[in-house]
Coordinates of C-alpha atoms in Angstrom, one line a residue:
Chain A
X29 CA 0.5 -0.1 -0.1
X30 CA 1.6 3.7 -0.5
X31 CA 2.0 6.1 1.9
X32 CA 1.5 9.8 0.7
X33 CA 3.8 12.1 2.2
X34 CA 1.3 13.6 4.9
X35 CA 0.6 9.7 6.4
X36 CA 2.1 10.4 9.3
X37 CA 0.3 13.5 10.0
X38 CA -2.5 12.2 9.2
X39 CA -1.4 9.0 11.9
X40 CA -1.2 12.0 14.2
X41 CA -4.0 13.4 14.4
X42 CA -6.2 10.5 15.2
X43 CA -7.7 9.6 11.5
X44 CA -8.8 6.5 10.5
X45 CA -6.6 4.9 8.2
X46 CA -8.8 2.7 4.6
X47 CA -7.2 1.7 0.9
X48 CA -8.3 4.0 -1.4
X49 CA -6.6 2.5 -5.1
X50 CA -4.0 1.2 -4.2
X51 CA -3.1 4.0 -1.2
X52 CA -3.6 3.7 2.5
X53 CA -5.4 7.4 2.6
X54 CA -8.1 8.8 5.6
X55 CA -11.1 8.5 5.5
X56 CA -12.2 10.1 8.7
X57 CA -10.4 12.0 11.7
X58 CA -11.9 12.5 15.2
X59 CA -14.5 14.9 14.1
X60 CA -16.2 13.2 12.2
X61 CA -17.7 12.8 8.4
X62 CA -20.2 16.2 9.2
X63 CA -18.3 18.1 10.9
X64 CA -15.6 17.7 8.6
X65 CA -18.4 18.3 5.6
X66 CA -19.7 21.6 7.3
X67 CA -16.5 22.8 7.5
X68 CA -15.6 22.5 4.6
X69 CA -19.3 24.5 3.1
X70 CA -18.5 26.9 6.1
X71 CA -14.9 27.7 6.9
X72 CA -12.0 25.6 4.9
X73 CA -11.1 22.2 5.1
X74 CA -7.7 20.2 4.2
X75 CA -7.9 16.9 2.6
X76 CA -4.3 15.7 1.6
X77 CA -5.4 15.0 -2.3
X78 CA -1.5 13.8 -3.0
X79 CA -2.4 10.1 -3.8
X80 CA -3.5 11.8 -7.8
X81 CA -1.0 12.0 -10.7
X82 CA 0.8 15.2 -11.0
X83 CA 2.4 15.0 -14.7
X84 CA 3.9 17.0 -16.7
X85 CA 3.7 17.2 -20.5
X86 CA 6.8 19.1 -22.3
X87 CA 7.7 19.7 -26.0
X88 CA 6.9 22.6 -28.4
X89 CA 4.0 20.6 -29.6
X90 CA 2.8 19.4 -26.0
X91 CA -0.9 20.8 -26.5
X92 CA -1.4 19.4 -30.1
X93 CA -0.5 16.2 -29.0
X94 CA -2.5 16.2 -25.4
X95 CA -5.6 18.5 -28.0
X96 CA -5.8 14.9 -30.0
X97 CA -7.2 12.4 -27.2
X98 CA -9.4 14.9 -24.9
X99 CA -12.6 16.9 -26.5
X100 CA -11.0 20.2 -25.1
X101 CA -9.4 23.2 -26.5
X102 CA -6.0 22.7 -25.2
X103 CA -4.2 25.0 -28.4
X104 CA -6.0 27.8 -27.1
X105 CA -5.2 27.7 -23.0
X106 CA -3.7 30.5 -22.0
X107 CA -1.0 30.3 -19.8
X108 CA -2.3 30.1 -16.2
X109 CA -5.5 28.8 -16.4
X110 CA -7.0 25.6 -16.8
X111 CA -9.4 23.4 -17.5
X112 CA -11.6 20.0 -16.9
X113 CA -11.7 18.0 -19.1
X114 CA -11.7 14.1 -20.5
X115 CA -9.6 11.2 -21.8
X116 CA -12.3 9.5 -24.1
X117 CA -11.1 6.2 -25.8
X118 CA -12.8 5.7 -29.4
X119 CA -16.1 4.6 -28.7
X120 CA -16.5 7.7 -27.4
X121 CA -16.5 7.2 -23.9
X122 CA -14.6 8.3 -21.1
X123 CA -10.7 7.3 -20.0
X124 CA -10.7 9.0 -17.2
X125 CA -11.3 12.4 -16.5
X126 CA -8.5 15.7 -15.4
X127 CA -7.4 19.4 -14.9
X128 CA -4.8 20.3 -17.3
X129 CA -3.2 23.7 -16.6
X130 CA -1.2 25.7 -19.0
X131 CA 1.9 26.2 -17.1
X132 CA 3.5 28.3 -19.7
X133 CA 6.8 26.1 -20.0
X134 CA 4.8 23.0 -20.0
X135 CA 1.0 21.0 -19.0
X136 CA 0.2 20.2 -15.8
X137 CA -1.8 17.6 -15.6
X138 CA -4.2 15.8 -12.6
X139 CA -5.3 12.3 -13.1
X140 CA -7.7 10.1 -11.0
X141 CA -5.4 8.0 -8.9
X142 CA -7.2 4.9 -10.0
X143 CA -7.0 5.5 -13.5
X144 CA -3.1 7.0 -13.3
X145 CA -1.4 3.7 -15.1
X146 CA -4.0 3.4 -17.6
X147 CA -3.8 7.2 -18.0
X148 CA -0.5 7.0 -18.9
X149 CA 0.0 4.2 -20.6
X150 CA -2.3 5.5 -22.9
X151 CA -0.4 9.5 -23.7
X152 CA 2.5 7.6 -23.8
X153 CA 1.3 5.2 -26.5
X154 CA 0.3 8.7 -28.1
X155 CA 2.7 11.2 -27.8
X156 CA 4.6 12.2 -31.2
X157 CA 8.3 12.9 -30.9
X158 CA 9.8 15.3 -28.9
X159 CA 6.8 15.3 -26.6
X160 CA 7.9 14.0 -23.0
X161 CA 5.6 13.0 -20.3
X162 CA 7.0 13.4 -16.4
X163 CA 5.9 11.8 -13.8
X164 CA 5.9 12.8 -10.3
X165 CA 5.9 9.7 -7.9
X166 CA 7.1 10.7 -5.1
X167 CA 8.3 14.0 -5.3
X168 CA 5.5 15.7 -5.1
X169 CA 2.8 16.4 -2.9
X170 CA -0.9 17.7 -3.3
X171 CA -3.3 19.7 -0.7
X172 CA -6.5 20.5 -1.0
X173 CA -7.9 24.0 0.7
X174 CA -11.6 23.7 0.3
X175 CA -14.3 25.8 1.3
X176 CA -15.3 30.1 2.0
X177 CA -12.6 30.5 4.4
X178 CA -10.3 29.0 1.8
X179 CA -9.3 31.9 -0.4
X180 CA -8.3 34.2 2.5
X181 CA -6.1 31.9 4.1
X182 CA -4.2 31.4 1.1
X183 CA -3.9 34.9 -0.3
X184 CA -2.2 35.8 3.2
X185 CA 0.7 32.5 2.6
X186 CA 0.8 33.5 -1.5
X187 CA 0.0 37.0 -2.5
X188 CA -0.2 35.9 -6.1
X189 CA -3.4 34.3 -5.4
X190 CA -5.2 37.3 -4.6
X191 CA -6.6 38.1 -8.2
X192 CA -7.2 34.4 -9.6
X193 CA -10.5 33.4 -10.4
X194 CA -11.4 29.5 -10.5
X195 CA -9.6 27.4 -12.5
X196 CA -6.4 29.8 -12.6
X197 CA -3.2 28.7 -11.7
X198 CA 0.4 30.4 -10.4
X199 CA 3.6 29.4 -9.0
X200 CA 5.1 30.6 -6.0
X201 CA 7.4 30.3 -3.3
X202 CA 6.6 29.8 0.2
X203 CA 9.9 30.4 2.9
X204 CA 11.9 29.4 -0.7
X205 CA 9.6 26.7 -1.0
X206 CA 8.3 26.4 -4.8
X207 CA 5.3 25.7 -4.6
X208 CA 1.7 25.7 -7.5
X209 CA -1.8 27.4 -6.3
X210 CA -3.8 26.1 -8.5
X211 CA -7.8 27.7 -7.8
X212 CA -9.4 24.2 -8.7
X213 CA -11.3 21.1 -6.2
X214 CA -13.7 19.3 -6.1
X215 CA -16.4 19.7 -3.6
X216 CA -18.4 22.7 -4.9
X217 CA -16.6 25.4 -2.8
X218 CA -14.1 28.0 -4.1
X219 CA -10.5 26.8 -3.2
X220 CA -7.2 25.6 -3.7
X221 CA -5.3 23.0 -5.3
X222 CA -1.5 23.3 -3.7
X223 CA 0.9 21.0 -5.3
X224 CA 4.4 21.1 -3.2
X225 CA 8.3 19.1 -3.1
X226 CA 6.8 16.3 -1.0
X227 CA 9.4 17.1 2.2
X228 CA 7.5 20.5 2.8
X229 CA 4.8 18.9 2.5
X230 CA 3.7 17.9 6.5
X231 CA 5.0 21.4 8.0
X232 CA 3.0 24.1 5.1
X233 CA 0.2 21.2 6.4
X234 CA 0.5 21.6 9.8
X235 CA 0.8 25.9 9.4
X236 CA -2.9 25.5 8.1
X237 CA -4.3 23.4 10.3
X238 CA -3.2 25.9 12.8
X239 CA -5.1 29.0 11.9
X240 CA -8.3 28.8 12.8
X241 CA -11.4 27.3 11.0
X242 CA -8.8 24.9 9.4
X243 CA -9.9 21.2 10.2
X244 CA -8.6 18.4 8.7
X245 CA -11.3 16.3 6.4
X246 CA -10.7 12.6 4.8
X247 CA -11.9 10.8 1.8
X248 CA -15.6 10.1 3.4
X249 CA -16.3 13.7 3.1
X250 CA -15.1 14.7 -0.4
X251 CA -17.1 12.5 -1.0
X252 CA -20.4 13.4 0.2
X253 CA -18.8 17.0 -0.8
X254 CA -18.8 15.5 -4.8
X255 CA -21.7 14.4 -4.6
X256 CA -23.9 17.2 -3.1
X257 CA -22.0 19.4 -6.2
X258 CA -23.1 17.1 -9.1
X259 CA -19.1 16.2 -10.0
X260 CA -18.4 12.7 -11.4
X261 CA -16.6 10.4 -9.9
X262 CA -14.5 8.0 -11.9
X263 CA -15.1 4.7 -11.7
X264 CA -18.9 5.1 -10.0
X265 CA -20.4 7.8 -12.1
X266 CA -18.2 7.7 -14.5
X267 CA -15.7 4.8 -16.8
X268 CA -15.5 2.7 -20.1
X269 CA -18.9 2.9 -21.2
X270 CA -20.5 5.9 -20.2
X271 CA -19.5 8.9 -22.7
X272 CA -19.3 13.0 -21.5
X273 CA -23.0 14.0 -23.1
X274 CA -24.4 11.4 -21.3
X275 CA -22.7 12.3 -17.6
X276 CA -23.6 15.5 -18.3
X277 CA -20.3 17.3 -19.2
X278 CA -20.7 18.4 -22.8
X279 CA -19.8 21.9 -21.1
X280 CA -16.7 20.8 -21.1
X281 CA -16.1 20.9 -25.0
X282 CA -16.1 23.8 -26.4
X283 CA -17.3 25.4 -29.7
X284 CA -14.3 24.9 -32.3
X285 CA -13.6 21.2 -30.8
X286 CA -17.5 20.6 -31.5
X287 CA -16.7 21.6 -35.2
X288 CA -13.9 19.8 -35.7
X289 CA -15.3 16.5 -34.3
X290 CA -11.4 15.5 -34.1
X291 CA -10.9 13.8 -30.9
X292 CA -11.6 9.7 -30.4
X293 CA -15.1 9.3 -30.2
X294 CA -16.1 12.3 -31.9
X295 CA -18.5 10.5 -33.9
X296 CA -20.5 9.4 -30.8
X297 CA -20.3 12.4 -29.3
X298 CA -20.6 14.9 -31.7
X299 CA -24.3 12.3 -32.6
X300 CA -25.0 12.5 -28.8
X301 CA -24.6 16.0 -28.9
X302 CA -26.9 16.5 -31.7
X303 CA -29.8 14.0 -30.9
X304 CA -29.2 13.9 -27.4
X305 CA -28.0 10.8 -25.2
X306 CA -30.1 7.8 -25.3
X307 CA -29.4 8.0 -21.0
X308 CA -28.0 10.6 -18.7
X309 CA -26.9 11.6 -15.4
X310 CA -29.3 12.7 -13.1
X311 CA -29.7 13.9 -10.2
X312 CA -32.5 11.9 -7.8
X313 CA -34.0 13.2 -4.4
X314 CA -35.5 10.1 -2.3
X315 CA -38.9 10.8 -0.7
X316 CA -37.9 8.5 2.6
X317 CA -34.8 8.8 4.7
X318 CA -33.2 6.1 3.4
X319 CA -30.1 6.3 1.5
X320 CA -29.9 4.9 -2.3
X321 CA -26.7 3.5 -3.0
X322 CA -24.4 2.9 -6.3
X323 CA -26.1 0.0 -7.7
X324 CA -29.6 0.6 -6.9
X325 CA -31.8 -0.4 -9.5
X326 CA -34.0 2.7 -10.6
X327 CA -37.7 2.0 -12.5
X328 CA -40.3 4.1 -13.9
X329 CA -43.7 4.0 -12.3
X330 CA -45.0 1.2 -14.0
X331 CA -42.0 -0.8 -13.1
X332 CA -40.4 -1.1 -16.5
X333 CA -36.9 -0.6 -15.2
X334 CA -34.8 2.8 -16.6
X335 CA -31.8 3.1 -14.9
X336 CA -29.0 2.5 -12.1
X337 CA -28.2 4.6 -9.6
X338 CA -24.0 5.7 -9.9
X339 CA -23.8 6.9 -6.9
X340 CA -25.6 7.9 -3.2
X341 CA -26.2 8.6 0.3
X342 CA -26.7 10.9 2.9
X343 CA -26.4 15.0 2.1
X344 CA -25.4 16.6 5.8
X345 CA -26.0 19.7 4.0
X346 CA -30.0 18.8 3.1
X347 CA -29.9 16.2 5.8
X348 CA -31.2 14.2 3.8
X349 CA -30.4 11.4 1.0
X350 CA -29.6 12.0 -2.5
X351 CA -28.2 9.9 -5.4
X352 CA -27.2 10.1 -9.2
X353 CA -27.6 7.7 -11.6
X354 CA -28.7 6.9 -15.1
X355 CA -32.1 7.3 -16.2
X356 CA -33.5 6.8 -19.6
X357 CA -33.5 9.9 -22.0
X358 CA -37.8 10.1 -21.1
X359 CA -37.4 9.6 -17.9
X360 CA -34.7 12.6 -17.5
X361 CA -37.1 16.4 -16.9
X362 CA -37.1 17.4 -13.6
X363 CA -39.9 16.1 -11.4
X364 CA -39.9 13.1 -13.0
X365 CA -41.5 10.0 -10.5
X366 CA -39.4 7.1 -10.3
X367 CA -38.6 4.4 -8.1
X368 CA -35.6 2.9 -6.6
X369 CA -35.6 -0.5 -5.6
X370 CA -33.4 -0.8 -2.1
X371 CA -33.4 -4.2 -0.4
X372 CA -36.1 -5.0 -2.0
X373 CA -38.6 -2.5 -1.5
X374 CA -40.0 0.2 -3.9
X375 CA -38.9 3.6 -2.7
X376 CA -40.6 6.9 -4.1
X377 CA -38.0 9.4 -5.7
X378 CA -38.6 11.9 -8.3
X379 CA -35.8 13.4 -10.3
X380 CA -33.4 16.9 -10.1
X381 CA -30.9 19.0 -11.6
X382 CA -27.4 18.9 -10.4
X383 CA -26.0 20.7 -8.1
X384 CA -27.8 19.3 -5.1
X385 CA -26.2 21.6 -3.6
X386 CA -24.9 25.5 -5.3
X387 CA -21.6 25.6 -6.5
X388 CA -19.6 29.0 -4.6
X389 CA -16.3 29.6 -7.2
X390 CA -14.8 32.5 -7.3
X391 CA -15.6 34.0 -11.0
Chain B
X1 CA -28.9 -10.2 34.1
X2 CA -26.4 -11.1 31.9
X3 CA -24.9 -9.5 29.0
X4 CA -23.6 -11.4 25.5
X5 CA -22.0 -10.3 22.5
X6 CA -21.7 -11.6 19.0
X7 CA -19.2 -11.4 16.0
X8 CA -21.6 -9.1 14.5
X9 CA -20.7 -6.7 16.9
X10 CA -24.1 -6.9 18.3
X11 CA -25.1 -7.1 22.3
X12 CA -28.0 -8.6 24.6
X13 CA -28.9 -7.9 27.9
X14 CA -30.8 -10.5 28.9
X15 CA -33.3 -10.7 32.0
X16 CA -36.1 -13.8 32.2
X17 CA -36.1 -14.6 28.2
X18 CA -36.3 -11.1 27.3
X19 CA -33.0 -9.5 25.5
X20 CA -32.8 -6.1 24.8
X21 CA -30.6 -5.7 21.6
X22 CA -28.4 -2.9 19.8
X23 CA -25.1 -2.6 18.4
X24 CA -21.7 -2.2 20.2
X25 CA -19.9 1.2 21.1
X26 CA -17.2 -0.2 18.2
X27 CA -19.6 -0.9 16.0
X28 CA -21.4 2.5 16.3
X29 CA -17.6 4.2 16.2
X30 CA -16.4 2.2 13.1
X31 CA -20.0 2.8 11.0
X32 CA -19.3 6.4 11.9
X33 CA -22.5 9.0 11.8
X34 CA -25.6 6.7 12.2
X35 CA -27.8 8.8 9.2
X36 CA -30.8 5.7 8.9
X37 CA -32.7 3.0 10.8
X38 CA -34.7 0.8 9.5
X39 CA -36.6 -1.6 12.3
X40 CA -38.5 -4.4 11.7
X41 CA -41.7 -4.8 13.6
X42 CA -43.4 -5.7 17.0
X43 CA -44.2 -9.4 16.5
X44 CA -42.0 -10.5 13.9
X45 CA -40.5 -13.6 14.1
X46 CA -36.6 -14.1 14.0
X47 CA -33.8 -17.3 13.1
X48 CA -30.8 -16.7 14.3
X49 CA -28.3 -15.0 11.7
X50 CA -31.9 -13.5 10.0
X51 CA -31.4 -10.1 8.4
X52 CA -33.9 -7.8 11.4
X53 CA -33.0 -4.5 10.3
X54 CA -30.9 -1.9 8.7
X55 CA -28.4 0.7 10.1
X56 CA -26.5 3.2 7.5
X57 CA -24.1 6.1 8.4
X58 CA -23.2 8.8 5.7
X59 CA -20.8 6.1 5.1
X60 CA -21.8 2.2 4.1
X61 CA -24.8 0.1 5.1
X62 CA -25.2 -2.3 7.4
X63 CA -27.2 -5.6 8.3
X64 CA -28.5 -6.1 11.8
X65 CA -28.9 -9.6 12.1
X66 CA -30.2 -11.5 14.7
X67 CA -28.5 -12.9 17.3
X68 CA -30.5 -16.1 18.4
X69 CA -34.0 -16.7 17.5
X70 CA -37.3 -15.0 19.3
X71 CA -39.8 -12.9 18.3
X72 CA -40.4 -9.1 18.6
X73 CA -42.0 -7.6 21.6
X74 CA -40.9 -4.2 21.6
X75 CA -38.8 -1.9 18.9
X76 CA -36.8 1.2 19.9
X77 CA -39.1 3.7 17.2
X78 CA -36.8 6.8 18.1
X79 CA -33.8 5.8 17.0
X80 CA -35.6 5.4 13.6
X81 CA -36.7 9.0 14.6
X82 CA -33.3 9.9 15.5
X83 CA -30.6 8.2 14.2
X84 CA -28.2 10.0 15.6
X85 CA -28.8 8.7 18.7
X86 CA -26.8 5.4 17.7
X87 CA -23.7 7.1 18.1
X88 CA -24.8 8.8 21.5
X89 CA -26.0 5.8 23.7
X90 CA -25.4 2.9 21.2
X91 CA -25.6 0.6 24.3
X92 CA -27.5 2.1 26.8
X93 CA -30.4 4.2 25.7
X94 CA -30.2 3.5 21.9
X95 CA -30.8 -0.4 22.1
X96 CA -32.9 -1.7 18.7
X97 CA -35.6 -4.1 20.3
X98 CA -36.8 -6.5 23.1
X99 CA -36.9 -9.7 21.9
X100 CA -38.5 -13.2 23.1
X101 CA -36.3 -15.4 23.6
X102 CA -37.1 -19.0 22.1
X103 CA -33.9 -21.3 22.5
X104 CA -32.3 -19.3 25.7
X105 CA -29.2 -22.2 24.8
X106 CA -28.2 -20.4 22.0
X107 CA -26.3 -17.9 24.7
X108 CA -24.4 -20.1 25.7
X109 CA -22.5 -19.8 22.3
X110 CA -22.4 -16.4 22.2
X111 CA -19.0 -13.9 24.0
X112 CA -18.5 -12.4 27.3
X113 CA -17.1 -8.3 27.5
X114 CA -14.1 -10.0 28.0
X115 CA -14.2 -12.4 25.2
X116 CA -15.9 -9.4 23.0
X117 CA -12.8 -6.9 24.0
X118 CA -10.4 -9.2 22.5
X119 CA -11.9 -9.4 19.7
X120 CA -12.6 -5.7 19.0
X121 CA -8.2 -5.2 20.3

């Protein structure tokens, strides 16, 4: 089991550690998932996301090379800007979702831990001569500070971040340590992800945690936060059978790429953009108190199977169960009544727009 | 009055032929904050090992299994209305059921506190 540079700190903080994508990660701290979740919505939560795979693409033609593998515009991505996109396969399904930043001399990619090896093999296989991939194995940590109080805290440490808005990135040294500050995250809140040398990670995390209102938060809270924000988790809501359009990620495909239709899987994806996909990821609000988790079958009012829950649980913010899942196109309208089969019992529920909790990104 | 424990992290306190059943403090802690409890009804009858309810935390769902044969004489609807109470007092006020034992000899195969503490150590 791999350990992040913050492993000893997690243990010192009393974290409950669990295996996740080959890593030993904190699922929660003694404060508990609910308090960690609330800290992110009300103040600032600190997450260790060092398990995510940080990669650099270098070489003159790096943007053209990556653009050939994703449906987002990368060539026009300005320096200091970041963009969410997906690696797609020839069938128009999702190999992984990732954030790409233009750091001037190189493109900086953050990949899911569970997909890192697949992604890197795929990217390297498709790179032209003169473009190289550098994987940061153990030399870099990644710390996310998320929540309405996060930006002020980061700004006090790294003044360069003061003028950044959502999906922008800048580098600054702090006490002589080179760090990269990206105004991104996966909680629905404003916040930053900070990439920094592994050996400086514990000191930096402790410095943040010493500030009032900063709470360490684990994978449990990260999951409930991203579900409330309607954000897809690879391996649950998106995988190599789902297309970006089915998953509601059409916004991440810029107009010029739609017109050019020159990315892997463009045939299916442009077709779905035109006629609509046969199924779509929707929010589902169960009427009772019982959570409907991943794998729960969704049926129409008459009992016909129409889809499946891909993520589900209890929303600490809304204090009620929430689910996300794919349903057949005819049943995706907001307010559509559906039935969830939970432990053999039909539970009434209705389709609702995502996100469940509004995003509060800095625009 | 004696208290017994199971490998499924349940406790039973027995008085006469009535056992009060709940989940252990260790189970509640492992589950995390409980957000949903589904109870069976008074009069329902179970064999040892049958599923007799569900307890869900923010993280996961987990079944409650009948620790012995018996029939429910009382269900603690307070925890169904306020699931968070399970974390507050799992081995006290937040019991799940009182059941009438059908085969008290089954108790002999269960653990005492010392054995259970060893199991979870």
